Coordinates of C-alpha atoms in Angstrom, one line a residue:
X1 CA 114.4 79.0 82.2
X2 CA 110.9 80.3 83.6
X3 CA 108.7 82.4 81.2
X4 CA 105.4 84.0 82.3
X5 CA 102.5 84.6 80.0
X6 CA 98.6 85.2 80.1
X7 CA 95.6 84.1 78.1
X8 CA 92.1 85.1 78.4
X9 CA 91.9 83.6 82.0
X10 CA 95.3 81.9 83.2
X11 CA 98.9 83.0 83.7
X12 CA 101.0 80.3 81.9
X13 CA 104.5 79.0 83.2
X14 CA 106.3 77.8 80.1
X15 CA 103.0 77.2 78.7
X16 CA 101.3 75.6 81.2
X17 CA 98.7 76.8 83.5
X18 CA 99.5 78.5 86.6
X19 CA 98.7 80.0 90.0
X20 CA 100.9 82.5 91.7
X21 CA 100.9 81.5 95.0
X22 CA 103.0 84.5 96.6
X23 CA 103.6 86.2 99.9
X24 CA 105.0 89.3 100.3
X25 CA 108.6 89.4 102.4
X26 CA 110.5 92.5 102.0
X27 CA 114.1 92.2 102.5
X28 CA 115.2 95.3 103.7
X29 CA 113.3 94.4 106.7
X30 CA 114.7 91.3 107.8
X31 CA 118.2 90.8 109.3
X32 CA 120.2 88.8 105.8
X33 CA 121.4 86.1 107.7
X34 CA 117.5 85.3 108.8
X35 CA 116.7 84.8 105.2
X36 CA 117.1 81.9 104.0
X37 CA 115.2 81.2 107.0
X38 CA 112.0 83.0 106.3
X39 CA 112.0 81.9 102.6
X40 CA 112.3 78.3 103.6
X41 CA 109.5 78.8 105.9
X42 CA 107.4 80.3 102.9
X43 CA 108.0 77.0 100.7
X44 CA 107.0 75.2 103.5
X45 CA 103.6 76.7 103.5
X46 CA 102.5 76.2 99.9
X47 CA 103.7 79.5 98.3
X48 CA 105.5 78.7 95.4
X49 CA 106.3 83.1 94.6
X50 CA 107.9 85.9 97.4
X51 CA 107.1 89.4 96.3
X52 CA 109.1 92.1 97.4
X53 CA 109.3 95.5 97.2
X54 CA 112.8 97.7 95.9
X55 CA 113.5 101.2 98.6
X56 CA 115.1 103.7 95.9
X57 CA 115.6 105.4 99.1
X58 CA 118.0 102.7 101.0
X59 CA 119.5 101.6 97.6
X60 CA 120.4 105.1 96.4
X61 CA 120.9 107.6 99.7
X62 CA 123.0 110.4 97.7
X63 CA 121.4 112.3 94.4
X64 CA 123.6 110.4 91.0
X65 CA 125.4 108.4 93.5
X66 CA 125.8 104.7 93.3
X67 CA 123.7 101.8 94.4
X68 CA 124.1 100.2 97.5
X69 CA 123.8 96.5 97.1
X70 CA 125.5 94.9 100.0
X71 CA 124.9 93.8 103.1
X72 CA 121.1 94.2 104.0
X73 CA 120.5 95.7 100.9
X74 CA 122.3 92.8 99.0
X75 CA 118.8 92.3 96.6
X76 CA 120.9 89.9 94.1
X77 CA 122.1 87.8 97.0
X78 CA 118.4 87.6 98.4
X79 CA 116.7 86.6 94.8
X80 CA 119.4 83.7 94.9
X81 CA 118.2 82.6 97.8
X82 CA 114.9 82.2 97.1
X83 CA 115.8 81.0 93.6
X84 CA 117.5 78.1 95.6
X85 CA 114.5 77.8 97.7
X86 CA 112.4 77.0 94.6
X87 CA 110.4 80.3 94.6
X88 CA 109.9 82.2 92.0
X89 CA 109.5 86.4 92.7
X90 CA 107.5 88.9 92.1
X91 CA 109.5 92.0 91.9
X92 CA 108.2 95.6 92.7
X93 CA 111.1 98.3 92.3
X94 CA 109.4 101.4 92.6
X95 CA 110.3 104.1 91.9
X96 CA 107.4 104.1 94.7
X97 CA 106.8 101.4 97.0
X98 CA 104.2 102.7 99.9
X99 CA 104.9 100.2 102.3
X100 CA 104.1 102.6 105.4
X101 CA 108.0 103.1 104.6
X102 CA 109.7 105.8 105.0
X103 CA 108.1 108.7 102.0
X104 CA 107.1 105.3 100.4
X105 CA 110.6 104.3 99.1
X106 CA 110.6 107.8 97.9
X107 CA 114.5 109.7 98.6
X108 CA 114.2 112.3 100.4
X109 CA 116.6 114.1 98.3
X110 CA 114.0 114.9 96.2
X111 CA 112.7 117.2 98.1
X112 CA 116.1 119.2 98.2
X113 CA 114.2 121.0 94.5
X114 CA 111.6 123.6 95.3
X115 CA 107.8 122.8 93.5
X116 CA 109.3 119.1 92.3
X117 CA 105.8 117.1 91.2
X118 CA 106.7 113.0 92.5
X119 CA 105.5 110.9 90.6
X120 CA 104.9 112.0 87.6
X121 CA 106.4 113.5 84.1
X122 CA 108.1 116.2 86.0
X123 CA 111.8 116.0 83.9
X124 CA 113.6 116.5 87.9
X125 CA 111.6 113.6 88.9
X126 CA 111.6 111.3 85.8
X127 CA 115.3 112.2 85.1
X128 CA 116.4 110.4 89.0
X129 CA 114.0 107.2 88.6
X130 CA 116.1 106.7 84.9
X131 CA 119.3 106.7 86.5
X132 CA 118.3 104.9 89.6
X133 CA 116.9 102.0 87.4
X134 CA 119.6 102.2 85.0
X135 CA 121.7 101.3 87.9
X136 CA 119.2 98.9 90.0
X137 CA 118.4 97.1 86.1
X138 CA 121.7 95.5 85.4
X139 CA 122.2 94.1 88.7
X140 CA 118.2 92.1 88.2
X141 CA 118.7 91.4 84.8
X142 CA 120.6 87.8 85.5
X143 CA 118.1 86.7 88.1
X144 CA 115.2 87.9 85.6
X145 CA 113.1 84.5 84.3
X146 CA 114.4 84.3 80.8
X147 CA 117.7 84.4 81.6
X148 CA 116.9 81.3 83.8
X149 CA 115.9 83.5 87.0
X150 CA 113.4 83.3 90.0
X151 CA 111.9 86.9 89.0
X152 CA 108.7 86.1 86.6
X153 CA 107.1 89.4 86.8
X154 CA 107.9 93.1 87.4
X155 CA 105.9 95.9 88.7
X156 CA 105.4 99.2 86.7
X157 CA 103.7 101.4 89.7
X158 CA 102.6 100.9 92.8
X159 CA 98.6 101.7 93.7
X160 CA 99.1 104.7 91.0
X161 CA 95.5 105.2 90.7
X162 CA 95.5 106.4 94.6
X163 CA 97.8 109.5 93.5
X164 CA 97.0 110.5 89.9
X165 CA 96.0 109.3 86.3
X166 CA 99.0 110.4 84.2
X167 CA 99.3 107.6 81.3
X168 CA 101.7 109.5 79.8
X169 CA 104.0 108.4 82.9
X170 CA 103.1 105.1 83.4
X171 CA 104.4 105.1 79.3
X172 CA 107.4 106.5 80.2
X173 CA 108.2 104.4 83.2
X174 CA 106.9 101.1 81.2
X175 CA 110.0 102.4 78.5
X176 CA 112.8 102.7 80.9
X177 CA 112.0 99.3 82.2
X178 CA 112.3 97.9 78.3
X179 CA 115.3 100.0 77.7
X180 CA 117.1 98.1 80.4
X181 CA 116.0 94.7 79.3
X182 CA 112.9 93.8 81.7
X183 CA 111.8 91.1 79.3
X184 CA 109.0 89.7 81.7
X185 CA 105.8 90.9 82.2
X186 CA 104.2 93.9 83.7
X187 CA 101.9 94.8 86.0
X188 CA 100.3 97.7 88.1
X189 CA 98.0 96.9 91.0
X190 CA 95.4 99.3 92.4
X191 CA 92.3 99.5 95.2
X192 CA 89.2 98.7 93.1
X193 CA 87.8 102.2 93.2
X194 CA 91.4 103.2 91.7
X195 CA 91.7 100.4 89.1
X196 CA 90.5 102.5 86.1
X197 CA 93.3 105.4 87.1
X198 CA 95.7 103.3 87.8
X199 CA 96.7 101.2 84.7
X200 CA 98.0 101.4 81.3
X201 CA 96.6 99.5 78.1
X202 CA 99.0 96.5 77.6
X203 CA 99.8 95.6 80.4
X204 CA 98.6 93.6 83.1
X205 CA 96.3 94.9 86.1
X206 CA 95.9 93.3 89.4
X207 CA 93.9 94.4 92.7
X208 CA 94.5 95.1 96.3
X209 CA 92.2 94.3 99.2
X210 CA 92.1 92.1 102.0
X211 CA 87.8 91.6 102.3
X212 CA 85.0 92.1 99.9
X213 CA 86.4 88.8 97.7
X214 CA 83.8 88.7 95.2
X215 CA 83.1 92.7 94.4
X216 CA 87.1 93.1 94.3
X217 CA 87.3 90.5 91.8
X218 CA 84.1 92.0 89.9
X219 CA 85.6 95.6 89.9
X220 CA 89.1 94.0 88.2
X221 CA 86.7 92.2 85.8
X222 CA 85.0 95.6 84.9
X223 CA 88.2 97.1 84.1
X224 CA 89.8 94.2 82.8
X225 CA 87.6 91.7 80.7
X226 CA 90.0 89.0 80.0
X227 CA 93.5 87.5 81.4
X228 CA 94.3 86.2 84.9
X229 CA 92.7 87.7 87.9
X230 CA 95.0 88.6 90.4
X231 CA 95.1 90.3 94.3
X232 CA 98.7 91.7 94.5
X233 CA 97.5 93.0 98.2
X234 CA 95.8 89.8 100.0
X235 CA 95.5 92.5 103.3
X236 CA 95.8 89.0 106.1
X237 CA 96.6 92.2 108.2
X238 CA 97.2 95.7 109.4
X239 CA 99.9 97.9 110.5
X240 CA 100.4 100.0 114.0
X241 CA 100.6 103.8 114.2
X242 CA 101.5 105.6 117.7
X243 CA 98.6 106.1 119.4
X244 CA 96.6 103.6 117.9
X245 CA 95.7 100.2 118.7
X246 CA 97.9 96.9 117.8
X247 CA 95.3 95.8 115.0
X248 CA 95.0 91.4 114.5
X249 CA 92.5 89.9 112.2
X250 CA 91.6 86.5 113.1
X251 CA 93.1 84.1 111.1
X252 CA 90.1 81.8 110.6
X253 CA 88.6 84.8 109.0
X254 CA 91.5 85.2 107.2
X255 CA 91.6 81.4 105.9
X256 CA 88.3 82.0 104.8
X257 CA 88.1 84.9 102.4
X258 CA 91.4 83.4 101.0
X259 CA 89.8 79.7 100.7
X260 CA 86.9 82.0 98.6
X261 CA 90.0 83.7 96.7
X262 CA 91.1 80.9 95.3
X263 CA 88.3 79.0 94.9
X264 CA 87.1 82.1 92.5
X265 CA 90.5 80.4 90.4
X266 CA 92.6 83.7 91.4
X267 CA 96.0 83.4 91.9
X268 CA 97.4 85.6 94.8
X269 CA 100.1 87.8 96.9
X270 CA 99.7 87.3 100.7
X271 CA 100.5 91.3 102.0
X272 CA 102.1 90.0 104.1
X273 CA 103.6 86.7 104.4
X274 CA 106.1 87.6 106.9
X275 CA 106.4 91.8 107.8
X276 CA 109.7 92.1 110.0
X277 CA 110.8 95.4 111.4
X278 CA 111.0 98.9 109.7
X279 CA 114.4 99.1 111.4
X280 CA 116.3 102.4 112.1
X281 CA 114.1 105.3 111.2
X282 CA 112.7 103.9 108.4
X283 CA 108.9 103.6 109.5
X284 CA 106.6 105.9 107.6
X285 CA 103.3 107.9 108.4
X286 CA 100.3 108.5 107.0
X287 CA 98.2 112.2 106.9
X288 CA 94.5 112.3 105.4
X289 CA 94.1 115.5 107.3
X290 CA 95.9 114.7 110.2
X291 CA 99.8 113.2 110.5
X292 CA 100.2 109.3 112.3
X293 CA 103.4 107.8 112.4
X294 CA 104.0 104.2 111.8
X295 CA 105.5 102.0 114.7
X296 CA 108.8 100.4 114.0
X297 CA 107.1 96.9 114.0
X298 CA 105.7 96.0 111.2
X299 CA 104.4 92.8 112.4
X300 CA 101.5 93.2 110.5
X301 CA 99.8 90.3 112.4
X302 CA 101.2 87.9 109.6
X303 CA 101.9 84.1 109.6
X304 CA 105.5 84.7 110.8
X305 CA 105.8 86.5 113.4
X306 CA 108.1 89.5 113.6
X307 CA 111.2 87.2 115.3
X308 CA 109.8 85.1 112.2
X309 CA 108.1 82.0 113.9
X310 CA 105.4 80.4 112.6
X311 CA 101.4 81.5 113.9
X312 CA 97.8 79.9 114.0
X313 CA 97.7 82.2 110.6
X314 CA 100.2 80.7 109.2
X315 CA 98.3 77.1 110.4
X316 CA 95.3 78.1 108.8
X317 CA 96.6 79.4 105.7
X318 CA 98.5 77.1 105.0
X319 CA 95.8 74.3 105.5
X320 CA 93.6 76.5 102.7
X321 CA 96.4 76.2 100.3
X322 CA 96.5 72.4 100.6
X323 CA 92.7 72.5 99.1
X324 CA 93.7 74.5 96.2
X325 CA 97.6 72.8 95.5
X326 CA 100.2 70.3 96.6
X327 CA 101.8 71.7 100.5
X328 CA 105.3 70.5 100.9
X329 CA 105.1 67.3 103.4
X330 CA 108.0 68.8 105.6
X331 CA 107.8 69.1 109.5
X332 CA 107.4 72.6 110.2
X333 CA 110.2 74.3 112.9
X334 CA 109.4 75.2 116.2
X335 CA 109.8 78.4 117.2
X336 CA 113.1 80.1 117.8
X337 CA 115.2 79.8 120.8
X338 CA 115.0 83.6 122.7
X339 CA 116.8 85.9 125.5
X340 CA 115.0 86.8 128.5
X341 CA 117.2 89.4 130.8
X342 CA 115.6 91.2 133.0
X343 CA 116.9 94.4 134.6
X344 CA 120.4 95.2 132.4
X345 CA 121.0 98.6 133.8
X346 CA 122.1 101.6 131.8
X347 CA 123.9 103.1 134.5
X348 CA 126.0 105.4 132.1
X349 CA 125.1 108.6 130.3
X350 CA 125.8 111.1 127.4
X351 CA 123.8 114.6 126.9
X352 CA 122.7 115.4 123.4
X353 CA 123.8 118.9 123.6
X354 CA 127.1 117.7 125.2
X355 CA 127.7 115.7 122.2
X356 CA 127.0 118.1 119.8
X357 CA 130.4 118.2 117.6
X358 CA 130.7 114.5 117.4
X359 CA 126.6 114.1 115.8
X360 CA 126.7 116.8 113.4
X361 CA 128.4 119.9 111.4
X362 CA 126.3 123.3 111.8
X363 CA 124.9 125.5 109.2
X364 CA 124.5 129.3 109.8
X365 CA 121.3 130.9 108.4
X366 CA 118.9 133.6 108.3
X367 CA 116.4 131.3 108.6
X368 CA 116.1 127.5 109.5
X369 CA 116.9 125.0 106.9
X370 CA 114.8 122.1 106.0
X371 CA 116.4 118.1 106.8
X372 CA 116.4 118.2 102.8
X373 CA 118.3 121.3 102.4
X374 CA 120.8 120.3 105.0
X375 CA 121.0 116.6 103.0
X376 CA 120.1 114.3 105.5
X377 CA 117.3 111.9 105.2
X378 CA 116.8 110.7 108.7
X379 CA 117.1 111.4 112.6
X380 CA 116.6 114.9 114.4
X381 CA 117.7 118.2 113.5
X382 CA 118.3 120.5 116.1
X383 CA 117.7 124.3 115.5
X384 CA 119.3 127.1 117.6
X385 CA 119.7 131.4 118.1
X386 CA 119.3 133.7 120.4
X387 CA 116.9 135.7 122.0
X388 CA 117.7 139.2 122.7
X389 CA 114.6 140.7 124.7
X390 CA 113.9 139.0 128.2
X391 CA 110.4 138.6 129.2
X392 CA 107.2 137.6 128.0
X393 CA 107.6 136.1 124.6
X394 CA 105.1 134.0 122.5
X395 CA 106.6 131.4 119.6
X396 CA 104.9 130.8 116.3
X397 CA 106.1 128.5 113.6
X398 CA 104.4 128.4 110.3
X399 CA 104.9 124.4 110.2
X400 CA 106.8 122.0 112.4
X401 CA 107.5 118.6 111.0
X402 CA 107.1 116.6 112.7
X403 CA 108.1 117.2 116.8
X404 CA 109.7 119.7 118.5
X405 CA 111.4 119.8 121.4
X406 CA 112.1 123.4 122.8
X407 CA 114.5 124.7 124.8
X408 CA 115.8 127.8 126.1
X409 CA 119.2 128.0 128.3
X410 CA 118.9 124.5 128.4
X411 CA 115.6 123.9 130.0
X412 CA 112.7 122.3 128.4
X413 CA 109.7 124.7 128.0
X414 CA 107.7 123.0 125.5
X415 CA 106.8 120.3 122.9
X416 CA 105.3 120.9 120.0
X417 CA 103.7 117.9 117.6
X418 CA 102.3 118.4 114.1
X419 CA 99.9 115.5 115.1
X420 CA 98.9 117.8 117.2
X421 CA 98.1 120.5 115.2
X422 CA 100.4 122.5 117.4
X423 CA 102.6 125.5 116.3
X424 CA 102.6 127.6 119.4
X425 CA 104.8 127.6 122.8
X426 CA 104.5 130.9 124.9
X427 CA 107.2 131.0 128.1
X428 CA 109.5 133.9 129.2
X429 CA 113.3 134.6 128.0
X430 CA 115.5 134.8 131.4
X431 CA 118.1 137.4 129.8
X432 CA 119.2 139.1 127.5
X433 CA 120.9 136.6 124.5
X434 CA 119.4 133.5 126.2
X435 CA 119.7 130.3 123.7
X436 CA 116.6 129.0 122.1
X437 CA 116.9 125.5 120.5
X438 CA 114.3 123.2 119.2
X439 CA 115.3 119.9 118.5
X440 CA 112.8 119.0 115.8
X441 CA 112.3 114.9 114.8
X442 CA 111.6 113.3 111.4
X443 CA 109.1 110.7 112.8
X444 CA 108.5 109.4 109.6
X445 CA 107.9 111.0 106.3
X446 CA 104.6 109.9 104.5
X447 CA 104.2 107.3 102.9
X448 CA 100.8 107.2 100.5
X449 CA 98.8 109.6 98.9
X450 CA 99.3 113.4 97.9
X451 CA 101.1 114.6 101.1
X452 CA 104.5 112.3 99.8
X453 CA 106.1 116.1 99.3
X454 CA 106.8 116.1 103.3
X455 CA 109.6 117.9 104.0
X456 CA 110.9 117.8 107.8
X457 CA 112.6 120.1 110.2
X458 CA 111.0 123.7 110.7
X459 CA 109.1 124.5 107.4
X460 CA 108.4 128.7 106.8
X461 CA 109.2 131.0 109.5
X462 CA 109.1 132.1 113.0
X463 CA 108.0 134.7 114.7
X464 CA 108.6 135.5 118.2
X465 CA 105.8 138.3 119.2
X466 CA 104.9 138.3 115.8
X467 CA 108.1 139.7 114.5
X468 CA 110.5 137.2 112.3
X469 CA 113.2 135.0 114.3
X470 CA 116.2 135.3 111.9
X471 CA 119.9 134.4 112.8
X472 CA 119.6 130.4 112.7
X473 CA 122.2 127.5 112.9
X474 CA 121.2 124.8 111.9
X475 CA 122.6 121.3 113.0
X476 CA 121.7 117.9 111.1
X477 CA 121.4 114.9 113.7
X478 CA 121.4 111.8 111.4
X479 CA 122.8 109.7 114.3
X480 CA 123.7 107.1 111.9
X481 CA 126.6 106.4 114.1
X482 CA 127.3 106.8 117.5
X483 CA 131.0 106.9 117.9
X484 CA 133.1 109.4 119.2
X485 CA 130.1 110.1 122.4
X486 CA 132.1 109.9 125.4
X487 CA 130.0 108.0 128.4
X488 CA 130.2 108.3 132.0
X489 CA 128.6 107.6 135.5
X490 CA 126.2 110.5 136.1
X491 CA 126.1 111.4 139.8
X492 CA 122.6 113.2 138.8
X493 CA 120.1 113.5 136.7
X494 CA 120.7 115.4 133.3
X495 CA 118.6 117.7 131.4
X496 CA 117.4 117.6 128.3
X497 CA 118.0 114.4 125.6
X498 CA 119.8 111.5 126.9
X499 CA 122.1 108.7 126.0
X500 CA 122.0 105.6 128.6
X501 CA 124.4 103.1 127.9
X502 CA 124.4 99.5 129.7
X503 CA 126.6 95.8 128.6
X504 CA 125.1 92.6 128.7
X505 CA 127.1 89.8 128.7
X506 CA 125.6 86.4 127.0
X507 CA 126.9 82.9 126.1
X508 CA 124.7 82.4 122.6
X509 CA 123.3 84.7 120.9
X510 CA 119.3 83.9 119.8
X511 CA 116.2 86.8 118.9
X512 CA 115.1 88.5 122.0
X513 CA 112.8 91.4 122.9
X514 CA 113.7 94.8 124.4
X515 CA 111.2 96.3 126.5
X516 CA 111.1 100.0 127.0
X517 CA 108.4 100.4 129.0
X518 CA 109.2 102.9 131.9
X519 CA 111.0 105.0 129.5
X520 CA 109.3 108.2 127.2
X521 CA 110.5 107.9 123.5
X522 CA 113.4 107.8 122.1
X523 CA 115.7 105.7 119.7
X524 CA 117.5 102.1 120.7
X525 CA 121.0 100.5 119.0
X526 CA 122.0 97.3 120.0
X527 CA 126.3 96.3 119.4
X528 CA 125.5 99.8 117.2
X529 CA 122.9 98.6 114.8
X530 CA 119.8 100.2 115.2
X531 CA 116.4 98.5 116.5
X532 CA 114.5 101.7 115.6
X533 CA 112.0 104.3 117.3
X534 CA 109.7 103.9 120.9
X535 CA 107.7 105.6 122.8
X536 CA 105.4 105.5 125.8
X537 CA 102.0 106.6 123.6
X538 CA 102.3 103.1 122.6
X539 CA 100.5 100.5 121.4
X540 CA 104.4 99.0 120.3
X541 CA 106.2 98.6 124.1
X542 CA 109.1 96.2 122.5
X543 CA 111.7 96.2 119.9
X544 CA 113.0 92.9 118.4
X545 CA 116.5 92.2 118.3
X546 CA 117.9 90.0 115.8
X547 CA 120.1 87.3 116.8
X548 CA 122.5 88.4 114.4
X549 CA 122.9 91.4 116.1
X550 CA 124.1 89.9 119.0
X551 CA 127.6 88.3 119.8
X552 CA 128.6 86.1 122.4
X553 CA 130.4 87.7 125.7
X554 CA 129.4 91.6 126.1
X555 CA 126.7 93.5 124.0
X556 CA 125.9 96.8 124.0
X557 CA 122.8 98.8 124.7
X558 CA 122.1 102.2 124.3
X559 CA 119.0 104.3 124.5
X560 CA 118.4 107.9 123.1
X561 CA 115.8 109.1 125.8
X562 CA 114.6 112.3 125.0
X563 CA 113.0 113.4 128.2
X564 CA 113.3 112.4 131.3
X565 CA 115.2 109.1 132.3
X566 CA 113.3 106.2 134.6
X567 CA 115.0 106.7 138.0
X568 CA 116.8 103.1 137.9
X569 CA 117.5 103.4 134.7
X570 CA 117.2 99.7 133.6
X571 CA 115.3 97.8 130.3
X572 CA 114.0 94.4 130.1
X573 CA 115.2 91.6 127.6
X574 CA 112.1 89.2 126.7
X575 CA 111.2 86.2 125.3
X576 CA 108.1 87.8 124.0
X577 CA 107.0 90.6 121.8
X578 CA 104.9 93.9 123.5
X579 CA 102.7 95.2 120.6
X580 CA 99.8 95.7 122.3
X581 CA 98.0 96.6 125.6
X582 CA 99.5 94.7 128.7
X583 CA 96.7 92.9 129.6
X584 CA 97.4 90.8 126.0

């Protein structure tokens, strides 16, 4: 029965001084059949605790609905596996998690309410939060420390000081946790400059940073003169964005900073110990005056790489931990087996526009309907209307979130990107009644800061030559399932977004990386499992395929290519990831 408490300087576990040596591991970014492997490697590194967020948007995809707590979202099983490995758990249940995750983990359906104030005492938000936590916490309760479980502390809110300073909101959250039986210590975390704004009196404050250890701990001491020192997010790597560079942090540099942190007597959570993958359409975005979507991989240059293999950084940090705490004297496992199979032909095709009736139901309205109003979280929305006056035309959008491909009578005429602040397209209407189609991709809702209110699709009005364009059909395309698609061998290149399918026979499943070099932009599936987005813009050029997704015998690979399919229409399965420039 682990009971965590604090005194003037330390954490106490069952009355004895205790240092939290934790690592971030998000169960929802790792295939569930691989959880035990990752947890075992955490213990072998010398960690005694695992930290995980809980993504509200995945667990409760429908407003007012029951929680999803099975398969990849079986949080109770993950907690059981952590306990079996001898690891304690820091649980961060939201409601907001950031984590470079879609919408910071907040459900998209919240944005179906006009004017809702997220992360506030807005009754619509708080009511939804209370319903969510009232469903989640009974599933967590048997795993709390006083009940003999591994969860020794629960986060109240996440970096709230970077968003607001409403202590009444934080107090209301604390009341909800208390009423639902959370009887372990609560904590908040903030970056040094936000510590004064983001905390709640009586709740332990912790700090987040990746360097400048001394000033970071001093900032925490300034707002909290007594109590244990803890860095809840010690950033030993970083995430990547599309069009950026692959970010790495030197292993020895990270190790030196960790040694300084531990030498100061602080507790720590390595963010991340194992990043994993934002499978499907779950990667988020940042918007500090310019929108930047995050890549699919959450490798994070972490001690365990995206495939769960031990890195030089793992070894360097393990050596540091061994100077301050016991490290298990167990042999470290070799890298997992990988599949390498170049030139898998994707010889079958199905065009997106020919498959609309099996992918989504149309909704007619005078103006375009946002994704949230359509009850949709992820994927695309196809908007369609008719243009009655032929000749030169100027199409203008109030806003497009996030990337629009524009077609007239099936022919591509323009691409507009939110990231580039593009809102207009000039073209020629070929005939009266020409069909205008606008395919809008949600590239990830903003996950940090005041831009969280990030609705998707066509936002606001659309004008043609300055006049409002009306009479729209909005069709949600979540692509949650590709069942019903009819594939055929193409006798000519297809125009417009196209699904391409191929098959591969293997003897024994193993990890691999789907290399999309030569393709432009789209999404990939293996055996119906959505790997995520790819984009030639880089830096990421491969998608991680977990071994459990594959099966002995025949395996199906599908790509939805939004632009031109390469002439050979092949992909490679490789034994190494491609997360940065080719010269790497």
